[in-house]
């Protein structure tokens, strides 16, 4: 199981593209890469999930933690280009009602 994470950023915006599977094995690496972006006031983190083929509850936990931390620091989390399968996961858990999930690529 492999995950690939690419990051691009400017002063207040961070763009992250994730590819692969987000599960109990890869979620810690994703958390390690993303959580530092939640520090500081008013940052926007856009995560493109177009190339994520699978995500379990551990992966959801990473995004919930990032979402909470960004909110505390007056920032925003945007999740973009989710597959139908991932969208359904966020809808079933109710997270789609509180998180910014978009069809476009965010750039």
mmCIF file of C-alpha atoms in Angstrom, residues 8-98:
data_model
loop_
_atom_site.group_PDB
_atom_site.id
_atom_site.type_symbol
_atom_site.label_atom_id
_atom_site.label_comp_id
_atom_site.label_asym_id
_atom_site.label_seq_id
_atom_site.Cartn_x
_atom_site.Cartn_y
_atom_site.Cartn_z
ATOM 1 C CA UNK A 8 2.779 23.394 -3.472
ATOM 2 C CA UNK A 9 2.338 26.489 -1.377
ATOM 3 C CA UNK A 10 2.488 30.222 -1.185
ATOM 4 C CA UNK A 11 2.206 32.389 1.915
ATOM 5 C CA UNK A 12 -1.444 31.653 2.803
ATOM 6 C CA UNK A 13 -2.509 28.809 0.487
ATOM 7 C CA UNK A 14 -1.315 25.229 0.389
ATOM 8 C CA UNK A 15 -2.241 22.860 -2.445
ATOM 9 C CA UNK A 16 -1.804 19.143 -1.813
ATOM 10 C CA UNK A 17 -2.381 16.300 -4.276
ATOM 11 C CA UNK A 18 -2.771 12.837 -2.816
ATOM 12 C CA UNK A 19 -2.603 9.604 -4.822
ATOM 13 C CA UNK A 20 -3.000 6.003 -3.711
ATOM 14 C CA UNK A 21 -4.833 4.525 -0.745
ATOM 15 C CA UNK A 22 -5.461 6.214 2.602
ATOM 16 C CA UNK A 23 -5.765 3.560 5.284
ATOM 17 C CA UNK A 24 -4.343 2.560 8.655
ATOM 18 C CA UNK A 25 -0.891 2.091 7.102
ATOM 19 C CA UNK A 26 -0.667 5.300 5.061
ATOM 20 C CA UNK A 27 -2.764 7.708 7.176
ATOM 21 C CA UNK A 28 0.060 8.433 9.656
ATOM 22 C CA UNK A 29 2.275 9.649 6.807
ATOM 23 C CA UNK A 30 -0.545 11.811 5.439
ATOM 24 C CA UNK A 31 -1.196 13.259 8.921
ATOM 25 C CA UNK A 32 2.507 13.983 9.357
ATOM 26 C CA UNK A 33 2.595 15.839 6.030
ATOM 27 C CA UNK A 34 -0.653 17.812 6.474
ATOM 28 C CA UNK A 35 -0.873 18.854 10.122
ATOM 29 C CA UNK A 36 2.040 21.346 10.006
ATOM 30 C CA UNK A 37 0.009 23.299 7.421
ATOM 31 C CA UNK A 38 -2.710 23.927 10.012
ATOM 32 C CA UNK A 39 -0.377 26.031 12.146
ATOM 33 C CA UNK A 40 -0.573 29.779 11.819
ATOM 34 C CA UNK A 41 -3.606 31.985 11.295
ATOM 35 C CA UNK A 42 -5.864 32.020 8.264
ATOM 36 C CA UNK A 43 -4.289 29.358 6.057
ATOM 37 C CA UNK A 44 -6.258 27.614 3.319
ATOM 38 C CA UNK A 45 -5.360 23.993 2.622
ATOM 39 C CA UNK A 46 -6.761 22.512 -0.592
ATOM 40 C CA UNK A 47 -6.403 18.742 -0.900
ATOM 41 C CA UNK A 48 -6.991 17.148 -4.301
ATOM 42 C CA UNK A 49 -8.172 13.559 -3.862
ATOM 43 C CA UNK A 50 -8.707 12.771 -7.554
ATOM 44 C CA UNK A 51 -6.152 9.950 -7.515
ATOM 45 C CA UNK A 52 -7.158 8.380 -4.193
ATOM 46 C CA UNK A 53 -8.583 4.940 -4.923
ATOM 47 C CA UNK A 54 -9.536 4.000 -1.348
ATOM 48 C CA UNK A 55 -9.982 5.636 2.047
ATOM 49 C CA UNK A 56 -11.026 4.089 5.358
ATOM 50 C CA UNK A 57 -12.024 5.618 8.694
ATOM 51 C CA UNK A 58 -8.388 6.261 9.580
ATOM 52 C CA UNK A 59 -8.124 8.532 6.555
ATOM 53 C CA UNK A 60 -11.340 10.306 7.534
ATOM 54 C CA UNK A 61 -9.792 10.887 10.948
ATOM 55 C CA UNK A 62 -6.820 12.650 9.369
ATOM 56 C CA UNK A 63 -9.132 15.078 7.568
ATOM 57 C CA UNK A 64 -11.306 15.635 10.654
ATOM 58 C CA UNK A 65 -8.203 16.482 12.705
ATOM 59 C CA UNK A 66 -6.886 18.828 10.033
ATOM 60 C CA UNK A 67 -10.321 20.456 9.672
ATOM 61 C CA UNK A 68 -10.571 21.088 13.425
ATOM 62 C CA UNK A 69 -7.059 22.487 13.703
ATOM 63 C CA UNK A 70 -7.524 24.799 10.718
ATOM 64 C CA UNK A 71 -10.842 26.047 12.147
ATOM 65 C CA UNK A 72 -9.159 26.815 15.474
ATOM 66 C CA UNK A 73 -6.635 28.920 13.587
ATOM 67 C CA UNK A 74 -9.258 30.649 11.410
ATOM 68 C CA UNK A 75 -8.208 28.659 8.364
ATOM 69 C CA UNK A 76 -10.070 26.553 5.841
ATOM 70 C CA UNK A 77 -9.861 23.003 4.504
ATOM 71 C CA UNK A 78 -11.041 22.379 0.951
ATOM 72 C CA UNK A 79 -11.332 18.857 -0.438
ATOM 73 C CA UNK A 80 -11.553 18.743 -4.240
ATOM 74 C CA UNK A 81 -12.072 16.245 -7.069
ATOM 75 C CA UNK A 82 -13.299 13.347 -4.928
ATOM 76 C CA UNK A 83 -14.378 10.166 -6.686
ATOM 77 C CA UNK A 84 -18.032 9.145 -6.307
ATOM 78 C CA UNK A 85 -16.911 6.516 -3.813
ATOM 79 C CA UNK A 86 -15.116 9.069 -1.614
ATOM 80 C CA UNK A 87 -17.997 11.560 -1.881
ATOM 81 C CA UNK A 88 -20.357 8.856 -0.665
ATOM 82 C CA UNK A 89 -18.081 8.184 2.321
ATOM 83 C CA UNK A 90 -18.174 11.858 3.338
ATOM 84 C CA UNK A 91 -21.966 11.995 2.829
ATOM 85 C CA UNK A 92 -22.624 8.837 4.875
ATOM 86 C CA UNK A 93 -20.542 10.141 7.773
ATOM 87 C CA UNK A 94 -22.181 13.588 7.656
ATOM 88 C CA UNK A 95 -18.826 15.274 7.051
ATOM 89 C CA UNK A 96 -20.005 16.650 3.705
ATOM 90 C CA UNK A 97 -22.327 18.975 5.629
ATOM 91 C CA UNK A 98 -19.506 20.657 7.558
#
